[in-house]
Amino acid sequence: MTITQPDLSVFETLESEVRSYCRGWPVVFDRAQGSHMHDEDGRRYLDFFAGAGSLNYGHNNPVLKRALIDYLLRDGVTHGLDMSTVAKRSFLRTFQDLVLRPRDLPYKVMFPGPTGTNAVESALKLARKVKGREAIVSFTNAFHGMSLGSLAVTGNAFKRAGAGIPLVHGTPMPFDNYFDGQVPDFLWFERLLEDQGSGLNKPAAVIVETVQGEGGINVARPEWLRALAALCERQDMLLIVDDIQMGCGRTGAFFSFEEAGITPDIVTVSKSISGYGMPMSLCLFKPELDVWEPGEHNGTFRGNNPAFVTATAALETYWADGAAMEKQTRTRGEQVEQGLVSITEENLADVREYRGRGLVWGLEFHDKGRAERIARRAFELGLLIETSGPEGEVVKLLPALTVTPEELDEGLRVLARAVRETV
């Protein structure tokens, strides 16, 4: 693919140096539909990034777009703080009927600010309020957001350094398989909890991702998650599952923790809950934890009513028969896995490991700089993929759940070519 130099001058002169994704994809995007994006010159790119997991149902999904347009054309409320609106009522009823009740989940629904880190901040505040303790335990290579509370339970040193102040009241523990199976699960954690001389303050909660997306596509085993839930119950700690990127069907089931058969005390949801890429987040928690005073945690943009509209349409379209959606995602995931098996067999000396669940996969190389070069070459060939891991050492595949088998085959062929042509 020949890419002419676009006019990026206004971005380079006016926009902050903090911008990141645009550096890897130096074009000006103009249109998007389904699993494809188009730049201003009309070039097409197959999207295996999906808005960092915010577009599980693809770009400008026609069903969701129609619902949104109809709502706007009738002058439906767009901004409603936490006022009661028709759009919010419809979403809550649909979420209860199609998501919570079929899974026998008792959760109350809280609308914090519209981003994932807002949901995490509210979860941490609630856990501390309920338990009357400050400490939170997180895990190595975790990522929970960029605000101060979320950064305190995030592992990445580069992102943590951006805070500019000490990040306190968070303690990291080893994630599943951190010691390559050489150390029994939670040995260190339990020893610290039981030793009065350990220096670990009694935690209010433990926060965990079932699959660490930004951390390198590290997949927790169901038995490890069950053991963690049991440990939290024994030690009077709340279990928070951060399902911001891995929820809404990304791993197959609507919630990523369903496979493990656990019921977390608190769950954070964002990214694809709106279905259309619009800002929206939820903090879900067991009813007995609902100890908030009115207005104790609030925010101006909790009431993004257009997001409620598209979220409702997404649930009605894709989760009225959740088994069908889950089966499709698992089938597409098996297709991706077979593609990664072929790439691994072809490059046996170079590939360290492939891993994933559902439609989130990672390909790690011994050469830690290889992933970035592969992503750059894939872009030149018309495929959008990102890297993850503490040193960007993992090629991350995050296609829309609505991707077709043919689109997956195309993307995997481009990825295989990019691997072959990159040293």
CSV table of C-alpha atoms in Angstrom, one decimal:
chain,number,residue,atom,x,y,z
A,1,MET,CA,0.0,0.0,0.0
A,2,THR,CA,1.4,3.4,-1.0
A,3,ILE,CA,0.7,6.1,1.5
A,4,THR,CA,1.1,9.7,0.5
A,5,GLN,CA,2.1,12.2,3.2
A,6,PRO,CA,-1.1,13.6,4.7
A,7,ASP,CA,-1.3,17.1,6.1
A,8,LEU,CA,-0.7,16.5,9.9
A,9,SER,CA,0.6,20.0,10.6
A,10,VAL,CA,-2.2,21.2,12.8
A,11,PHE,CA,-1.9,18.1,15.0
A,12,GLU,CA,1.9,18.4,15.2
A,13,THR,CA,1.9,22.1,16.1
A,14,LEU,CA,-1.3,22.5,18.2
A,15,GLU,CA,-2.1,19.1,19.8
A,16,SER,CA,-0.1,18.0,22.8
A,17,GLU,CA,2.8,15.7,22.6
A,18,VAL,CA,0.9,13.3,24.8
A,19,ARG,CA,-0.9,11.9,21.7
A,20,SER,CA,0.0,8.3,21.0
A,21,TYR,CA,-2.0,6.1,18.7
A,22,CYS,CA,-1.8,8.6,15.8
A,23,ARG,CA,2.0,8.3,15.8
A,24,GLY,CA,1.7,4.6,14.8
A,25,TRP,CA,-0.9,5.4,12.2
A,26,PRO,CA,0.2,8.6,10.5
A,27,VAL,CA,-2.9,9.2,8.3
A,28,VAL,CA,-6.0,11.3,8.8
A,29,PHE,CA,-9.1,9.0,9.1
A,30,ASP,CA,-12.4,10.1,7.7
A,31,ARG,CA,-15.0,7.3,7.6
A,32,ALA,CA,-15.5,4.0,9.3
A,33,GLN,CA,-18.0,1.2,9.0
A,34,GLY,CA,-18.0,-2.3,10.4
A,35,SER,CA,-14.5,-3.6,10.7
A,36,HIS,CA,-13.0,-1.0,8.3
A,37,MET,CA,-11.7,2.5,8.5
A,38,HIS,CA,-11.0,4.8,5.6
A,39,ASP,CA,-8.5,7.7,5.5
A,40,GLU,CA,-9.2,11.0,3.8
A,41,ASP,CA,-7.7,9.7,0.6
A,42,GLY,CA,-10.1,6.8,0.5
A,43,ARG,CA,-7.6,4.0,1.5
A,44,ARG,CA,-9.2,1.2,3.4
A,45,TYR,CA,-7.8,-0.3,6.6
A,46,LEU,CA,-9.0,-3.5,8.3
A,47,ASP,CA,-9.5,-2.7,12.0
A,48,PHE,CA,-8.2,-5.2,14.6
A,49,PHE,CA,-8.1,-2.5,17.2
A,50,ALA,CA,-11.8,-1.7,17.6
A,51,GLY,CA,-11.4,1.6,19.5
A,52,ALA,CA,-9.2,-0.2,22.1
A,53,GLY,CA,-12.2,-2.5,22.8
A,54,SER,CA,-14.9,0.3,22.7
A,55,LEU,CA,-16.4,-0.9,19.4
A,56,ASN,CA,-17.3,-4.6,20.0
A,57,TYR,CA,-20.1,-4.2,17.4
A,58,GLY,CA,-18.0,-2.4,14.8
A,59,HIS,CA,-17.9,1.1,13.5
A,60,ASN,CA,-21.3,2.8,12.9
A,61,ASN,CA,-23.2,-0.4,13.5
A,62,PRO,CA,-26.4,0.2,11.4
A,63,VAL,CA,-28.9,-1.0,14.0
A,64,LEU,CA,-27.4,1.1,16.7
A,65,LYS,CA,-27.0,4.1,14.4
A,66,ARG,CA,-30.7,3.9,13.4
A,67,ALA,CA,-31.7,3.9,17.1
A,68,LEU,CA,-29.5,6.9,17.8
A,69,ILE,CA,-30.7,8.9,14.8
A,70,ASP,CA,-34.3,8.3,15.6
A,71,TYR,CA,-33.8,9.4,19.2
A,72,LEU,CA,-32.0,12.6,18.2
A,73,LEU,CA,-34.6,13.4,15.5
A,74,ARG,CA,-37.4,13.4,18.2
A,75,ASP,CA,-35.3,15.7,20.4
A,76,GLY,CA,-34.7,13.1,23.0
A,77,VAL,CA,-32.8,14.3,26.1
A,78,THR,CA,-29.1,14.2,25.5
A,79,HIS,CA,-27.7,15.5,28.8
A,80,GLY,CA,-29.5,14.5,32.0
A,81,LEU,CA,-27.0,14.3,34.9
A,82,ASP,CA,-28.6,11.6,37.1
A,83,MET,CA,-32.1,12.7,36.4
A,84,SER,CA,-34.7,10.0,35.5
A,85,THR,CA,-35.2,9.8,31.7
A,86,VAL,CA,-37.0,7.5,29.3
A,87,ALA,CA,-33.7,6.5,27.8
A,88,LYS,CA,-32.1,5.6,31.2
A,89,ARG,CA,-35.2,3.7,32.3
A,90,SER,CA,-35.2,1.7,29.0
A,91,PHE,CA,-31.5,0.8,29.5
A,92,LEU,CA,-31.9,-0.2,33.1
A,93,ARG,CA,-34.9,-2.5,32.4
A,94,THR,CA,-33.1,-4.1,29.4
A,95,PHE,CA,-29.9,-4.6,31.3
A,96,GLN,CA,-31.8,-6.2,34.1
A,97,ASP,CA,-33.8,-8.5,31.8
A,98,LEU,CA,-31.1,-9.5,29.4
A,99,VAL,CA,-27.9,-9.4,31.4
A,100,LEU,CA,-28.4,-9.5,35.2
A,101,ARG,CA,-31.4,-11.8,35.7
A,102,PRO,CA,-30.4,-14.6,33.3
A,103,ARG,CA,-27.1,-14.8,35.2
A,104,ASP,CA,-28.7,-14.5,38.6
A,105,LEU,CA,-26.6,-11.4,39.4
A,106,PRO,CA,-28.0,-9.2,42.1
A,107,TYR,CA,-26.2,-6.0,41.3
A,108,LYS,CA,-27.2,-2.5,41.9
A,109,VAL,CA,-26.2,-0.2,39.0
A,110,MET,CA,-24.3,3.0,39.5
A,111,PHE,CA,-23.5,5.5,36.8
A,112,PRO,CA,-20.2,7.2,37.6
A,113,GLY,CA,-18.4,9.5,35.2
A,114,PRO,CA,-18.4,8.3,31.6
A,115,THR,CA,-14.9,6.7,31.4
A,116,GLY,CA,-13.4,3.4,32.6
A,117,THR,CA,-11.2,5.1,35.1
A,118,ASN,CA,-14.2,6.9,36.6
A,119,ALA,CA,-15.8,3.5,37.2
A,120,VAL,CA,-12.6,2.2,38.9
A,121,GLU,CA,-12.4,5.3,41.1
A,122,SER,CA,-15.9,4.8,42.3
A,123,ALA,CA,-15.3,1.1,43.0
A,124,LEU,CA,-12.2,1.9,45.1
A,125,LYS,CA,-14.0,4.6,47.0
A,126,LEU,CA,-17.0,2.4,47.7
A,127,ALA,CA,-14.8,-0.5,48.9
A,128,ARG,CA,-12.9,1.8,51.3
A,129,LYS,CA,-16.2,3.3,52.5
A,130,VAL,CA,-17.7,-0.1,53.2
A,131,LYS,CA,-14.7,-1.7,54.9
A,132,GLY,CA,-13.3,1.4,56.6
A,133,ARG,CA,-9.8,0.5,55.3
A,134,GLU,CA,-7.5,2.2,52.8
A,135,ALA,CA,-5.4,-0.5,51.3
A,136,ILE,CA,-6.2,-2.1,47.9
A,137,VAL,CA,-4.4,-5.1,46.5
A,138,SER,CA,-3.8,-5.2,42.7
A,139,PHE,CA,-1.7,-7.5,40.5
A,140,THR,CA,1.5,-7.3,38.5
A,141,ASN,CA,1.1,-5.9,35.0
A,142,ALA,CA,-2.4,-4.6,35.9
A,143,PHE,CA,-3.9,-1.6,34.1
A,144,HIS,CA,-6.9,0.1,35.7
A,145,GLY,CA,-6.9,3.7,34.4
A,146,MET,CA,-5.0,7.0,34.3
A,147,SER,CA,-6.5,9.0,37.2
A,148,LEU,CA,-4.6,8.9,40.5
A,149,GLY,CA,-6.6,6.2,42.3
A,150,SER,CA,-6.6,4.0,39.3
A,151,LEU,CA,-2.9,4.6,38.6
A,152,ALA,CA,-2.2,3.5,42.2
A,153,VAL,CA,-3.4,0.0,41.3
A,154,THR,CA,-1.8,0.0,37.9
A,155,GLY,CA,1.5,-1.8,37.3
A,156,ASN,CA,3.1,-0.1,34.4
A,157,ALA,CA,6.0,2.0,35.6
A,158,PHE,CA,5.9,4.5,32.7
A,159,LYS,CA,2.2,5.3,33.2
A,160,ARG,CA,2.6,5.5,37.0
A,161,ALA,CA,5.5,8.0,36.6
A,162,GLY,CA,3.1,10.4,34.8
A,163,ALA,CA,1.3,11.0,38.1
A,164,GLY,CA,4.1,13.2,39.4
A,165,ILE,CA,3.3,12.3,43.0
A,166,PRO,CA,3.6,9.2,45.2
A,167,LEU,CA,0.9,6.7,44.5
A,168,VAL,CA,-0.3,5.3,47.8
A,169,HIS,CA,-2.5,2.7,49.4
A,170,GLY,CA,-2.0,0.1,46.6
A,171,THR,CA,0.0,-3.1,47.0
A,172,PRO,CA,0.8,-5.4,44.0
A,173,MET,CA,0.7,-9.2,44.2
A,174,PRO,CA,1.8,-11.7,41.6
A,175,PHE,CA,-0.8,-12.3,38.8
A,176,ASP,CA,-1.5,-15.9,37.7
A,177,ASN,CA,1.6,-17.6,36.4
A,178,TYR,CA,3.8,-14.7,37.2
A,179,PHE,CA,6.4,-17.2,38.5
A,180,ASP,CA,5.9,-19.7,35.6
A,181,GLY,CA,4.2,-22.1,37.9
A,182,GLN,CA,7.1,-22.4,40.2
A,183,VAL,CA,5.3,-20.9,43.2
A,184,PRO,CA,1.9,-22.0,44.7
A,185,ASP,CA,-0.9,-19.6,44.0
A,186,PHE,CA,-1.3,-16.8,46.6
A,187,LEU,CA,1.5,-18.2,48.8
A,188,TRP,CA,3.0,-14.7,49.3
A,189,PHE,CA,-0.3,-13.0,49.5
A,190,GLU,CA,-1.7,-15.3,52.2
A,191,ARG,CA,1.6,-15.2,54.2
A,192,LEU,CA,1.5,-11.4,54.3
A,193,LEU,CA,-2.1,-11.4,55.4
A,194,GLU,CA,-1.6,-13.8,58.2
A,195,ASP,CA,1.8,-12.4,59.5
A,196,GLN,CA,1.3,-9.5,61.9
A,197,GLY,CA,4.8,-8.3,61.1
A,198,SER,CA,4.4,-8.3,57.3
A,199,GLY,CA,3.7,-4.5,57.1
A,200,LEU,CA,0.7,-5.1,54.9
A,201,ASN,CA,-2.3,-3.1,56.1
A,202,LYS,CA,-5.5,-5.2,56.0
A,203,PRO,CA,-6.9,-4.5,52.4
A,204,ALA,CA,-10.4,-3.3,51.8
A,205,ALA,CA,-10.5,-5.0,48.4
A,206,VAL,CA,-8.6,-6.8,45.7
A,207,ILE,CA,-9.0,-5.6,42.1
A,208,VAL,CA,-8.3,-7.9,39.2
A,209,GLU,CA,-8.6,-8.2,35.4
A,210,THR,CA,-9.5,-11.8,34.3
A,211,VAL,CA,-7.4,-11.1,31.1
A,212,GLN,CA,-4.9,-8.3,31.4
A,213,GLY,CA,-5.2,-6.4,28.1
A,214,GLU,CA,-2.7,-3.6,28.4
A,215,GLY,CA,-0.5,-5.8,30.5
A,216,GLY,CA,0.2,-8.2,27.7
A,217,ILE,CA,-2.9,-10.5,27.2
A,218,ASN,CA,-2.2,-12.4,30.4
A,219,VAL,CA,-5.1,-14.9,30.9
A,220,ALA,CA,-6.0,-15.9,34.4
A,221,ARG,CA,-7.1,-19.5,34.8
A,222,PRO,CA,-10.6,-20.1,36.1
A,223,GLU,CA,-9.2,-22.1,39.0
A,224,TRP,CA,-6.9,-19.2,40.0
A,225,LEU,CA,-9.9,-16.8,39.9
A,226,ARG,CA,-12.0,-19.1,42.0
A,227,ALA,CA,-9.1,-19.4,44.5
A,228,LEU,CA,-8.8,-15.6,44.6
A,229,ALA,CA,-12.6,-15.2,45.3
A,230,ALA,CA,-12.4,-17.8,48.1
A,231,LEU,CA,-9.3,-16.0,49.6
A,232,CYS,CA,-11.2,-12.7,49.6
A,233,GLU,CA,-14.2,-14.2,51.3
A,234,ARG,CA,-12.0,-15.8,54.0
A,235,GLN,CA,-10.1,-12.6,54.6
A,236,ASP,CA,-13.0,-10.3,54.6
A,237,MET,CA,-11.9,-8.4,51.5
A,238,LEU,CA,-14.1,-7.3,48.6
A,239,LEU,CA,-13.4,-8.7,45.2
A,240,ILE,CA,-13.5,-6.1,42.3
A,241,VAL,CA,-13.4,-7.4,38.8
A,242,ASP,CA,-12.3,-4.7,36.2
A,243,ASP,CA,-14.3,-5.8,33.1
A,244,ILE,CA,-13.8,-2.5,31.3
A,245,GLN,CA,-12.0,-4.0,28.2
A,246,MET,CA,-12.9,-7.7,28.6
A,247,GLY,CA,-16.6,-7.4,29.4
A,248,CYS,CA,-19.5,-6.9,27.0
A,249,GLY,CA,-18.8,-10.3,25.3
A,250,ARG,CA,-15.1,-9.8,24.5
A,251,THR,CA,-14.1,-13.2,25.9
A,252,GLY,CA,-17.3,-14.9,24.9
A,253,ALA,CA,-19.7,-14.6,27.8
A,254,PHE,CA,-21.1,-11.1,28.6
A,255,PHE,CA,-18.9,-10.8,31.7
A,256,SER,CA,-15.4,-12.3,31.5
A,257,PHE,CA,-15.7,-13.8,35.0
A,258,GLU,CA,-18.6,-16.0,34.1
A,259,GLU,CA,-16.3,-18.9,32.9
A,260,ALA,CA,-14.8,-19.1,36.4
A,261,GLY,CA,-18.3,-19.3,38.1
A,262,ILE,CA,-17.6,-16.5,40.5
A,263,THR,CA,-19.7,-13.5,41.6
A,264,PRO,CA,-17.5,-10.5,42.3
A,265,ASP,CA,-18.6,-8.0,44.9
A,266,ILE,CA,-18.0,-5.1,42.5
A,267,VAL,CA,-17.7,-5.0,38.7
A,268,THR,CA,-16.6,-2.1,36.6
A,269,VAL,CA,-17.8,-1.9,33.0
A,270,SER,CA,-17.2,0.7,30.3
A,271,LYS,CA,-15.8,0.8,26.7
A,272,SER,CA,-18.3,-1.3,24.7
A,273,ILE,CA,-21.3,-0.9,27.1
A,274,SER,CA,-22.6,1.9,25.0
A,275,GLY,CA,-22.1,-0.2,21.9
A,276,TYR,CA,-21.3,2.8,19.7
A,277,GLY,CA,-18.1,4.1,21.1
A,278,MET,CA,-19.8,6.8,23.2
A,279,PRO,CA,-18.6,7.5,26.7
A,280,MET,CA,-20.4,5.5,29.3
A,281,SER,CA,-19.5,3.4,32.3
A,282,LEU,CA,-21.1,1.4,35.1
A,283,CYS,CA,-20.1,0.4,38.6
A,284,LEU,CA,-22.1,-2.7,39.6
A,285,PHE,CA,-22.1,-4.0,43.2
A,286,LYS,CA,-24.1,-6.2,45.5
A,287,PRO,CA,-27.1,-4.5,47.2
A,288,GLU,CA,-25.6,-4.7,50.7
A,289,LEU,CA,-22.7,-2.5,49.6
A,290,ASP,CA,-24.9,0.4,48.5
A,291,VAL,CA,-24.0,2.7,51.3
A,292,TRP,CA,-23.6,5.8,49.3
A,293,GLU,CA,-25.2,9.1,50.6
A,294,PRO,CA,-27.0,11.0,47.9
A,295,GLY,CA,-24.5,13.0,45.8
A,296,GLU,CA,-21.5,11.5,47.7
A,297,HIS,CA,-20.0,10.5,44.3
A,298,ASN,CA,-21.3,12.4,41.3
A,299,GLY,CA,-20.3,13.9,38.0
A,300,THR,CA,-21.8,16.1,35.3
A,301,PHE,CA,-21.7,13.6,32.5
A,302,ARG,CA,-23.2,10.5,34.2
A,303,GLY,CA,-26.3,11.0,32.1
A,304,ASN,CA,-25.2,10.4,28.5
A,305,ASN,CA,-28.6,9.6,27.2
A,306,PRO,CA,-27.6,8.9,23.6
A,307,ALA,CA,-25.2,6.2,25.0
A,308,PHE,CA,-28.2,4.7,27.0
A,309,VAL,CA,-30.1,4.5,23.7
A,310,THR,CA,-27.3,2.7,21.8
A,311,ALA,CA,-26.5,0.5,24.8
A,312,THR,CA,-30.1,-0.6,24.9
A,313,ALA,CA,-30.2,-1.3,21.2
A,314,ALA,CA,-26.9,-3.3,21.4
A,315,LEU,CA,-28.3,-5.5,24.2
A,316,GLU,CA,-31.6,-6.1,22.4
A,317,THR,CA,-29.8,-6.9,19.2
A,318,TYR,CA,-26.9,-9.1,20.4
A,319,TRP,CA,-27.8,-10.3,23.9
A,320,ALA,CA,-31.5,-11.2,23.7
A,321,ASP,CA,-30.1,-14.6,22.7
A,322,GLY,CA,-26.7,-14.3,24.5
A,323,ALA,CA,-25.8,-18.0,23.8
A,324,ALA,CA,-25.7,-17.3,20.0
A,325,MET,CA,-23.4,-14.3,20.5
A,326,GLU,CA,-21.2,-16.2,22.9
A,327,LYS,CA,-20.9,-19.2,20.5
A,328,GLN,CA,-20.0,-16.9,17.6
A,329,THR,CA,-17.3,-15.2,19.5
A,330,ARG,CA,-15.8,-18.4,20.7
A,331,THR,CA,-15.9,-19.8,17.1
A,332,ARG,CA,-14.2,-16.7,15.8
A,333,GLY,CA,-11.6,-16.9,18.6
A,334,GLU,CA,-10.8,-20.5,17.5
A,335,GLN,CA,-10.2,-19.2,14.0
A,336,VAL,CA,-7.8,-16.5,15.3
A,337,GLU,CA,-6.0,-19.1,17.5
A,338,GLN,CA,-5.5,-21.4,14.5
A,339,GLY,CA,-4.0,-18.5,12.6
A,340,LEU,CA,-1.6,-17.8,15.4
A,341,VAL,CA,-0.7,-21.4,15.6
A,342,SER,CA,0.3,-21.3,11.9
A,343,ILE,CA,2.3,-18.1,12.4
A,344,THR,CA,4.1,-19.7,15.4
A,345,GLU,CA,4.9,-22.9,13.5
A,346,GLU,CA,6.3,-20.8,10.7
A,347,ASN,CA,8.4,-18.6,13.1
A,348,LEU,CA,9.1,-21.2,15.8
A,349,ALA,CA,12.4,-19.7,16.9
A,350,ASP,CA,11.0,-16.1,17.1
A,351,VAL,CA,7.6,-16.5,18.7
A,352,ARG,CA,7.7,-16.8,22.5
A,353,GLU,CA,4.0,-17.5,23.0
A,354,TYR,CA,0.5,-16.8,21.8
A,355,ARG,CA,-2.4,-16.5,24.2
A,356,GLY,CA,-5.9,-15.2,24.6
A,357,ARG,CA,-9.6,-15.9,25.0
A,358,GLY,CA,-12.6,-15.2,22.8
A,359,LEU,CA,-11.6,-12.3,20.5
A,360,VAL,CA,-8.7,-10.9,22.4
A,361,TRP,CA,-5.3,-12.4,21.5
A,362,GLY,CA,-1.6,-11.7,21.9
A,363,LEU,CA,1.5,-12.8,20.1
A,364,GLU,CA,4.7,-12.4,22.0
A,365,PHE,CA,8.2,-12.5,20.6
A,366,HIS,CA,11.6,-13.1,22.2
A,367,ASP,CA,12.8,-9.8,20.6
A,368,LYS,CA,10.9,-7.2,22.7
A,369,GLY,CA,11.0,-4.6,19.9
A,370,ARG,CA,9.6,-7.0,17.2
A,371,ALA,CA,6.0,-6.3,18.0
A,372,GLU,CA,6.2,-2.6,17.3
A,373,ARG,CA,7.9,-3.3,14.0
A,374,ILE,CA,5.2,-5.8,13.1
A,375,ALA,CA,2.5,-3.4,13.9
A,376,ARG,CA,4.1,-0.7,11.8
A,377,ARG,CA,4.4,-3.1,8.8
A,378,ALA,CA,0.9,-4.3,9.3
A,379,PHE,CA,-0.3,-0.7,9.0
A,380,GLU,CA,1.6,-0.3,5.8
A,381,LEU,CA,-0.3,-3.4,4.5
A,382,GLY,CA,-3.7,-2.0,5.6
A,383,LEU,CA,-4.2,-3.7,9.0
A,384,LEU,CA,-4.6,-1.7,12.3
A,385,ILE,CA,-3.2,-3.6,15.3
A,386,GLU,CA,-1.6,-2.3,18.5
A,387,THR,CA,1.0,-3.6,20.9
A,388,SER,CA,0.7,-4.3,24.7
A,389,GLY,CA,2.7,-5.5,27.6
A,390,PRO,CA,5.1,-3.5,29.9
A,391,GLU,CA,7.6,-3.1,27.1
A,392,GLY,CA,5.2,-3.2,24.1
A,393,GLU,CA,6.5,-6.7,23.4
A,394,VAL,CA,3.1,-8.3,22.5
A,395,VAL,CA,1.1,-7.9,19.3
A,396,LYS,CA,-2.5,-7.4,20.4
A,397,LEU,CA,-5.5,-8.5,18.3
A,398,LEU,CA,-8.8,-7.0,19.3
A,399,PRO,CA,-11.2,-7.2,16.3
A,400,ALA,CA,-14.9,-6.4,16.6
A,401,LEU,CA,-17.1,-9.2,17.7
A,402,THR,CA,-19.1,-8.7,14.5
A,403,VAL,CA,-16.0,-9.4,12.3
A,404,THR,CA,-16.7,-11.9,9.6
A,405,PRO,CA,-14.7,-15.1,9.0
A,406,GLU,CA,-13.5,-13.7,5.7
A,407,GLU,CA,-12.2,-10.5,7.5
A,408,LEU,CA,-10.5,-12.5,10.1
A,409,ASP,CA,-8.7,-14.6,7.4
A,410,GLU,CA,-7.7,-11.4,5.6
A,411,GLY,CA,-6.3,-9.9,8.8
A,412,LEU,CA,-4.4,-13.0,9.8
A,413,ARG,CA,-2.9,-13.3,6.3
A,414,VAL,CA,-1.7,-9.7,6.6
A,415,LEU,CA,-0.3,-10.3,10.1
A,416,ALA,CA,1.6,-13.4,8.9
A,417,ARG,CA,3.1,-11.4,6.0
A,418,ALA,CA,4.0,-8.6,8.4
A,419,VAL,CA,5.8,-11.1,10.7
A,420,ARG,CA,7.7,-12.6,7.7
A,421,GLU,CA,8.7,-9.2,6.4
A,422,THR,CA,9.9,-7.9,9.8
A,423,VAL,CA,13.1,-8.8,11.5
